[in-house]
Amino acid sequence: MADTENRPTPPEPSPQPPSAALDPRIAAQLTRGPDGLVAAVVRQHDTGEVLMLAWMDDEALRRTLTTGLATYWSRSRGEYWVKGNTSGHYQHVKSVALDCDGDALLVSVDQVGPACHTGARSCFATELPTTVGRRPSPTNGAPR
Amino acid sequence: MADTENRPTPPEPSPQPPSAALDPRIAAQLTRGPDGLVAAVVRQHDTGEVLMLAWMDDEALRRTLTTGLATYWSRSRGEYWVKGNTSGHYQHVKSVALDCDGDALLVSVDQVGPACHTGARSCFATELPTTVGRRPSPTNGAPR
């Protein structure tokens, strides 16, 4: 507050107010789905564990990039949510990467507590039965 | 091929023909987006590296689970694609997990070559500038 005291003729407002919109150079790289959203893959920054998938519109991405706290658009509730605001399980953002076609983000975070509302560390808890594929060995297909 | 040789009266067709639809017990757990798709996060099964994000409808998931080769729905081309069919960069499926709200899959694969059409190992190559968040240290907020 010190810089606003006893100043009769303030110069241009300082500090700069936060930008009201996502950097247009970033916005131009996004390929949004029919609902205006991009997918955000969230992983623990040091272990690489994939924690959850959430959704962002431009404003959620702007808040994430400018606050250091992962912020999403809730498709079910129709509102922004700072992950952890109700649970305390915040995600402190370490880096954010955009994919080659602009429709997905990889958000590396320091996850406080479990990522999932079920109490599990990761939301990906239901294993589906699958046929396991195998890379052909170098000798496969060669006459023996 | 040996089991088809010199067999005059074949029994019931074997192997079983593939099911024409995704297992309804799995289909019932999916929460599809407005375009009928769920997001598929793809990672290298042993290193955990996040490689790409793609999209699946029920049929793409059925093909993935029954063939062992990751198969997606291309939103841009409007068709199914077996990853690697044109590039040779197949994804041999090791496991598939569904998330807690049914709108995302985590597909662990053995990725042959680069995952990205750009030639990069991972599609998440564009780092965005972000404010880095930090977990409060235990002493933060306590009087000193």
PDB file of N, CA, C and O in Angstrom, chain A residues 76-104:
ATOM      1  N   SER A  76     -20.202 -30.466 -14.979  1.00  0.00           N
ATOM      2  CA  SER A  76     -21.419 -30.891 -14.284  1.00  0.00           C
ATOM      3  C   SER A  76     -22.059 -29.738 -13.510  1.00  0.00           C
ATOM      4  O   SER A  76     -23.287 -29.628 -13.461  1.00  0.00           O
ATOM      5  N   ARG A  77     -21.229 -28.876 -12.929  1.00  0.00           N
ATOM      6  CA  ARG A  77     -21.791 -27.790 -12.117  1.00  0.00           C
ATOM      7  C   ARG A  77     -21.909 -26.478 -12.890  1.00  0.00           C
ATOM      8  O   ARG A  77     -22.570 -25.548 -12.440  1.00  0.00           O
ATOM      9  N   GLY A  78     -21.237 -26.419 -14.066  1.00  0.00           N
ATOM     10  CA  GLY A  78     -21.328 -25.203 -14.860  1.00  0.00           C
ATOM     11  C   GLY A  78     -20.685 -24.010 -14.190  1.00  0.00           C
ATOM     12  O   GLY A  78     -21.227 -22.900 -14.203  1.00  0.00           O
ATOM     13  N   GLU A  79     -19.510 -24.243 -13.589  1.00  0.00           N
ATOM     14  CA  GLU A  79     -18.825 -23.133 -12.912  1.00  0.00           C
ATOM     15  C   GLU A  79     -17.330 -23.406 -12.852  1.00  0.00           C
ATOM     16  O   GLU A  79     -16.883 -24.546 -13.017  1.00  0.00           O
ATOM     17  N   TYR A  80     -16.580 -22.353 -12.608  1.00  0.00           N
ATOM     18  CA  TYR A  80     -15.144 -22.510 -12.406  1.00  0.00           C
ATOM     19  C   TYR A  80     -14.900 -23.114 -11.034  1.00  0.00           C
ATOM     20  O   TYR A  80     -15.661 -22.866 -10.094  1.00  0.00           O
ATOM     21  N   TRP A  81     -13.849 -23.899 -10.944  1.00  0.00           N
ATOM     22  CA  TRP A  81     -13.469 -24.407  -9.620  1.00  0.00           C
ATOM     23  C   TRP A  81     -11.966 -24.452  -9.493  1.00  0.00           C
ATOM     24  O   TRP A  81     -11.262 -24.956 -10.355  1.00  0.00           O
ATOM     25  N   VAL A  82     -11.511 -23.827  -8.428  1.00  0.00           N
ATOM     26  CA  VAL A  82     -10.117 -23.965  -8.040  1.00  0.00           C
ATOM     27  C   VAL A  82     -10.015 -25.301  -7.317  1.00  0.00           C
ATOM     28  O   VAL A  82     -10.599 -25.475  -6.241  1.00  0.00           O
ATOM     29  N   LYS A  83      -9.306 -26.223  -7.941  1.00  0.00           N
ATOM     30  CA  LYS A  83      -9.164 -27.546  -7.332  1.00  0.00           C
ATOM     31  C   LYS A  83      -8.572 -27.380  -5.931  1.00  0.00           C
ATOM     32  O   LYS A  83      -7.505 -26.766  -5.781  1.00  0.00           O
ATOM     33  N   GLY A  84      -9.280 -27.890  -4.916  1.00  0.00           N
ATOM     34  CA  GLY A  84      -8.803 -27.805  -3.554  1.00  0.00           C
ATOM     35  C   GLY A  84      -9.516 -26.754  -2.723  1.00  0.00           C
ATOM     36  O   GLY A  84      -9.365 -26.760  -1.495  1.00  0.00           O
ATOM     37  N   ASN A  85     -10.290 -25.874  -3.370  1.00  0.00           N
ATOM     38  CA  ASN A  85     -10.920 -24.809  -2.581  1.00  0.00           C
ATOM     39  C   ASN A  85     -11.879 -25.362  -1.532  1.00  0.00           C
ATOM     40  O   ASN A  85     -12.032 -24.767  -0.470  1.00  0.00           O
ATOM     41  N   THR A  86     -12.515 -26.477  -1.817  1.00  0.00           N
ATOM     42  CA  THR A  86     -13.398 -27.060  -0.806  1.00  0.00           C
ATOM     43  C   THR A  86     -12.728 -28.199  -0.048  1.00  0.00           C
ATOM     44  O   THR A  86     -12.991 -28.394   1.133  1.00  0.00           O
ATOM     45  N   SER A  87     -11.852 -28.940  -0.709  1.00  0.00           N
ATOM     46  CA  SER A  87     -11.234 -30.122  -0.079  1.00  0.00           C
ATOM     47  C   SER A  87      -9.902 -29.819   0.586  1.00  0.00           C
ATOM     48  O   SER A  87      -9.418 -30.609   1.406  1.00  0.00           O
ATOM     49  N   GLY A  88      -9.290 -28.716   0.201  1.00  0.00           N
ATOM     50  CA  GLY A  88      -7.918 -28.459   0.636  1.00  0.00           C
ATOM     51  C   GLY A  88      -6.885 -29.165  -0.225  1.00  0.00           C
ATOM     52  O   GLY A  88      -5.685 -28.966  -0.019  1.00  0.00           O
ATOM     53  N   HIS A  89      -7.340 -29.957  -1.178  1.00  0.00           N
ATOM     54  CA  HIS A  89      -6.415 -30.726  -2.017  1.00  0.00           C
ATOM     55  C   HIS A  89      -6.027 -29.921  -3.256  1.00  0.00           C
ATOM     56  O   HIS A  89      -6.366 -30.275  -4.392  1.00  0.00           O
ATOM     57  N   TYR A  90      -5.284 -28.872  -3.002  1.00  0.00           N
ATOM     58  CA  TYR A  90      -4.875 -27.954  -4.063  1.00  0.00           C
ATOM     59  C   TYR A  90      -3.873 -28.606  -5.003  1.00  0.00           C
ATOM     60  O   TYR A  90      -3.187 -29.568  -4.653  1.00  0.00           O
ATOM     61  N   GLN A  91      -3.812 -28.047  -6.193  1.00  0.00           N
ATOM     62  CA  GLN A  91      -2.799 -28.446  -7.175  1.00  0.00           C
ATOM     63  C   GLN A  91      -1.954 -27.213  -7.484  1.00  0.00           C
ATOM     64  O   GLN A  91      -2.412 -26.295  -8.180  1.00  0.00           O
ATOM     65  N   HIS A  92      -0.725 -27.220  -6.999  1.00  0.00           N
ATOM     66  CA  HIS A  92       0.195 -26.114  -7.250  1.00  0.00           C
ATOM     67  C   HIS A  92       0.886 -26.375  -8.584  1.00  0.00           C
ATOM     68  O   HIS A  92       1.557 -27.395  -8.754  1.00  0.00           O
ATOM     69  N   VAL A  93       0.693 -25.443  -9.498  1.00  0.00           N
ATOM     70  CA  VAL A  93       1.104 -25.648 -10.891  1.00  0.00           C
ATOM     71  C   VAL A  93       2.612 -25.496 -11.041  1.00  0.00           C
ATOM     72  O   VAL A  93       3.194 -24.514 -10.565  1.00  0.00           O
ATOM     73  N   LYS A  94       3.227 -26.471 -11.690  1.00  0.00           N
ATOM     74  CA  LYS A  94       4.665 -26.411 -11.963  1.00  0.00           C
ATOM     75  C   LYS A  94       4.950 -26.095 -13.423  1.00  0.00           C
ATOM     76  O   LYS A  94       5.904 -25.383 -13.731  1.00  0.00           O
ATOM     77  N   SER A  95       4.169 -26.659 -14.324  1.00  0.00           N
ATOM     78  CA  SER A  95       4.327 -26.338 -15.750  1.00  0.00           C
ATOM     79  C   SER A  95       3.051 -26.729 -16.483  1.00  0.00           C
ATOM     80  O   SER A  95       2.253 -27.542 -15.989  1.00  0.00           O
ATOM     81  N   VAL A  96       2.875 -26.109 -17.627  1.00  0.00           N
ATOM     82  CA  VAL A  96       1.712 -26.378 -18.479  1.00  0.00           C
ATOM     83  C   VAL A  96       2.205 -26.482 -19.913  1.00  0.00           C
ATOM     84  O   VAL A  96       2.927 -25.602 -20.392  1.00  0.00           O
ATOM     85  N   ALA A  97       1.828 -27.559 -20.576  1.00  0.00           N
ATOM     86  CA  ALA A  97       2.225 -27.749 -21.973  1.00  0.00           C
ATOM     87  C   ALA A  97       0.987 -27.991 -22.825  1.00  0.00           C
ATOM     88  O   ALA A  97       0.035 -28.652 -22.392  1.00  0.00           O
ATOM     89  N   LEU A  98       1.031 -27.450 -24.030  1.00  0.00           N
ATOM     90  CA  LEU A  98      -0.060 -27.611 -24.992  1.00  0.00           C
ATOM     91  C   LEU A  98       0.354 -28.660 -26.014  1.00  0.00           C
ATOM     92  O   LEU A  98       1.533 -28.750 -26.378  1.00  0.00           O
ATOM     93  N   ASP A  99      -0.613 -29.424 -26.487  1.00  0.00           N
ATOM     94  CA  ASP A  99      -0.247 -30.464 -27.445  1.00  0.00           C
ATOM     95  C   ASP A  99      -0.252 -29.934 -28.875  1.00  0.00           C
ATOM     96  O   ASP A  99      -0.605 -28.779 -29.137  1.00  0.00           O
ATOM     97  N   CYS A 100       0.131 -30.805 -29.797  1.00  0.00           N
ATOM     98  CA  CYS A 100       0.422 -30.397 -31.177  1.00  0.00           C
ATOM     99  C   CYS A 100      -0.802 -29.885 -31.912  1.00  0.00           C
ATOM    100  O   CYS A 100      -0.655 -29.076 -32.834  1.00  0.00           O
ATOM    101  N   ASP A 101      -1.976 -30.363 -31.550  1.00  0.00           N
ATOM    102  CA  ASP A 101      -3.148 -29.845 -32.257  1.00  0.00           C
ATOM    103  C   ASP A 101      -4.017 -28.946 -31.387  1.00  0.00           C
ATOM    104  O   ASP A 101      -5.125 -28.591 -31.783  1.00  0.00           O
ATOM    105  N   GLY A 102      -3.509 -28.563 -30.232  1.00  0.00           N
ATOM    106  CA  GLY A 102      -4.127 -27.492 -29.460  1.00  0.00           C
ATOM    107  C   GLY A 102      -5.387 -27.854 -28.711  1.00  0.00           C
ATOM    108  O   GLY A 102      -6.064 -26.968 -28.186  1.00  0.00           O
ATOM    109  N   ASP A 103      -5.700 -29.150 -28.639  1.00  0.00           N
ATOM    110  CA  ASP A 103      -6.945 -29.504 -27.941  1.00  0.00           C
ATOM    111  C   ASP A 103      -6.720 -30.158 -26.592  1.00  0.00           C
ATOM    112  O   ASP A 103      -7.679 -30.641 -25.983  1.00  0.00           O
ATOM    113  N   ALA A 104      -5.470 -30.188 -26.132  1.00  0.00           N
ATOM    114  CA  ALA A 104      -5.208 -30.801 -24.833  1.00  0.00           C
ATOM    115  C   ALA A 104      -4.020 -30.130 -24.160  1.00  0.00           C
ATOM    116  O   ALA A 104      -3.059 -29.712 -24.825  1.00  0.00           O
TER     117      ALA A 104
END
